[in-house]
CSV table of C-alpha atoms in Angstrom, one decimal:
chain,number,residue,atom,x,y,z
C,14,MET,CA,42.0,-20.1,37.2
C,15,LYS,CA,40.3,-18.4,34.6
C,16,TYR,CA,40.6,-15.0,36.6
C,17,ALA,CA,43.9,-15.3,36.6
C,18,GLY,CA,44.4,-15.7,32.7
C,19,PHE,CA,42.4,-12.6,32.3
C,20,SER,CA,44.1,-10.6,35.1
C,21,LEU,CA,47.5,-11.0,33.2
C,22,LEU,CA,45.8,-10.1,29.8
C,23,PHE,CA,44.8,-7.0,31.3
C,24,LEU,CA,47.9,-6.2,32.8
C,25,LEU,CA,49.9,-7.3,29.7
C,26,LEU,CA,47.5,-4.3,27.4
C,27,GLY,CA,47.9,-1.9,30.2
C,28,THR,CA,51.4,-2.4,29.9
C,29,LEU,CA,51.9,-2.3,26.3
C,30,ILE,CA,50.2,1.0,26.5
C,31,TYR,CA,52.6,2.5,28.9
C,32,CYS,CA,56.1,0.8,26.7
C,33,THR,CA,54.7,2.0,23.4
C,34,CYS,CA,52.9,5.8,24.2
C,35,ARG,CA,54.2,6.4,28.0
C,36,GLN,CA,57.5,5.7,28.5
C,37,ASP,CA,58.4,8.3,31.0
C,38,VAL,CA,56.7,5.7,33.6
C,39,ILE,CA,58.7,5.0,36.8
C,40,PHE,CA,59.1,0.9,36.2
C,41,LEU,CA,60.6,1.6,32.8
C,42,LEU,CA,62.8,4.0,34.0
C,43,PRO,CA,65.8,1.5,34.2
C,44,LEU,CA,65.1,1.1,30.3
C,45,GLN,CA,65.2,4.9,29.5
C,46,GLY,CA,66.9,5.3,25.8
C,47,SER,CA,67.2,1.9,25.4
C,48,GLU,CA,67.0,0.4,21.6
C,49,LEU,CA,64.0,-1.6,22.9
C,50,LEU,CA,61.9,1.0,24.1
C,51,GLU,CA,63.1,2.9,20.9
C,52,ALA,CA,62.0,0.2,18.6
C,53,ILE,CA,58.3,0.2,20.1
C,54,LYS,CA,57.6,4.0,20.6
C,55,ILE,CA,54.4,5.3,19.4
C,56,ASP,CA,54.5,9.2,19.5
C,57,ILE,CA,50.9,9.8,20.4
C,58,HIS,CA,50.0,13.8,21.2
C,59,TYR,CA,46.5,14.2,22.8
C,60,ASN,CA,46.2,17.9,22.0
C,61,GLY,CA,43.0,18.4,24.2
C,62,ASN,CA,41.6,15.0,22.5
C,63,PRO,CA,39.1,13.4,25.4
C,64,LEU,CA,39.1,10.4,23.7
C,65,ILE,CA,43.3,10.5,23.2
C,66,TYR,CA,44.0,10.9,27.1
C,67,PHE,CA,41.6,8.5,27.8
C,68,PHE,CA,43.8,6.1,25.6
C,69,LEU,CA,46.9,7.6,27.0
C,70,PHE,CA,46.5,8.0,30.9
C,71,CYS,CA,43.2,6.7,32.2
C,72,LEU,CA,43.2,3.0,30.1
C,73,PRO,CA,46.4,1.8,31.4
C,74,ASP,CA,45.6,2.7,34.9
C,75,ALA,CA,42.2,1.1,34.4
C,76,LEU,CA,43.0,-2.0,33.0
C,77,TRP,CA,46.1,-2.9,36.0
C,78,TYR,CA,43.1,-1.9,38.2
C,79,LEU,CA,40.9,-4.4,36.7
C,80,ALA,CA,43.8,-7.0,36.5
C,81,LEU,CA,44.3,-6.7,40.3
C,82,LEU,CA,40.5,-7.0,41.1
C,83,LEU,CA,40.3,-10.3,39.1
C,84,LEU,CA,43.8,-11.4,40.6
C,85,GLN,CA,42.3,-11.2,43.8
C,86,LEU,CA,39.4,-13.6,42.8
C,87,ALA,CA,41.7,-16.0,41.6
C,88,PHE,CA,43.3,-16.5,44.9
C,89,PHE,CA,39.9,-15.7,47.0
C,90,GLU,CA,38.7,-17.9,49.7
C,91,LYS,CA,36.6,-17.2,53.0
C,92,GLY,CA,38.6,-15.4,55.4
C,93,VAL,CA,39.1,-12.8,57.4
C,94,LEU,CA,42.6,-12.2,56.0
C,95,ASN,CA,41.5,-12.7,52.2
C,96,ILE,CA,38.7,-10.1,52.8
C,97,ILE,CA,40.9,-7.5,54.3
C,98,LEU,CA,43.5,-8.1,51.3
C,99,PHE,CA,40.5,-8.2,49.0
C,100,PHE,CA,39.2,-4.7,50.3
C,101,LEU,CA,43.1,-3.4,50.3
C,102,ALA,CA,43.1,-4.2,46.9
C,103,MET,CA,40.1,-2.5,46.1
C,104,ALA,CA,40.9,0.9,47.7
C,105,LEU,CA,44.2,0.8,46.6
C,106,PRO,CA,44.2,2.8,43.6
C,107,PHE,CA,42.3,5.2,45.5
C,108,LEU,CA,44.6,5.7,48.1
C,109,LEU,CA,47.3,6.4,45.7
C,110,GLU,CA,45.3,8.9,43.9
C,111,ALA,CA,44.5,10.8,47.1
C,112,LEU,CA,48.5,10.6,48.1
C,113,GLN,CA,49.3,11.9,44.8
C,114,TYR,CA,46.6,14.6,45.4
C,115,PHE,CA,48.5,15.6,48.6
C,116,GLY,CA,51.8,15.3,47.6
C,117,VAL,CA,52.6,12.2,49.6
C,118,ILE,CA,53.8,10.6,46.3
C,119,LEU,CA,54.8,11.7,43.1
C,120,GLY,CA,52.6,11.5,40.5
C,121,THR,CA,49.7,13.7,39.4
C,122,ALA,CA,46.1,13.3,41.1
C,123,ASP,CA,43.8,12.3,37.9
C,124,VAL,CA,40.2,12.6,38.9
C,125,TYR,CA,39.3,11.0,35.5
C,126,ASP,CA,41.4,8.0,36.6
C,127,VAL,CA,39.3,7.9,39.7
C,128,ILE,CA,36.0,8.1,37.8
C,129,PHE,CA,37.2,5.4,36.0
C,130,TYR,CA,38.5,3.5,38.8
C,131,SER,CA,34.9,3.7,40.6
C,132,LEU,CA,33.2,2.6,37.3
C,133,ILE,CA,35.4,-0.5,37.1
C,134,LEU,CA,34.8,-1.6,40.9
C,135,ILE,CA,30.8,-1.0,40.4
C,136,VAL,CA,30.8,-2.8,37.1
C,137,PHE,CA,33.1,-5.6,38.9
C,138,LEU,CA,31.0,-5.7,42.3
C,139,LEU,CA,27.5,-6.0,39.9
C,140,TRP,CA,28.8,-8.7,37.7
C,141,HIS,CA,30.3,-10.8,40.4
C,142,ARG,CA,27.6,-10.8,43.1
C,143,LYS,CA,28.6,-14.1,44.2
C,144,LEU,CA,32.0,-12.2,45.8
C,145,ARG,CA,29.5,-9.6,47.1
C,146,PHE,CA,27.8,-12.0,48.9
C,147,LEU,CA,30.3,-13.9,50.5
C,148,LEU,CA,32.1,-10.6,51.6
C,149,PHE,CA,29.0,-9.2,53.2
C,150,LYS,CA,27.6,-11.9,55.2
């Protein structure tokens, strides 16, 4: 269950960045213009600064991806369906970026997101060698 706790933490951190700094995202549309969002809004303009760009645009997505991977560990058991679901979870952000790139879904495909997703996936797989061996037996 420790994985589920960390997953929730990373999900909340990513959501906090969206709620305070990027309120134009689709899941916040129902709350657009609300007093709550206005009260917590932080105006940050990146003006080409790569660190601020990373904080605003890459970090929340990266935290959500890490949360997704950790949540998979919380429920992972050996079995074909679980392995398929795990591989789908690993591929999901890459698939979404590709669909955005080709205009199939709304969004802005971002090569930096793909880079950070790749880094997270590599570190995750290296960190959790036991899982790697279970998946590739």
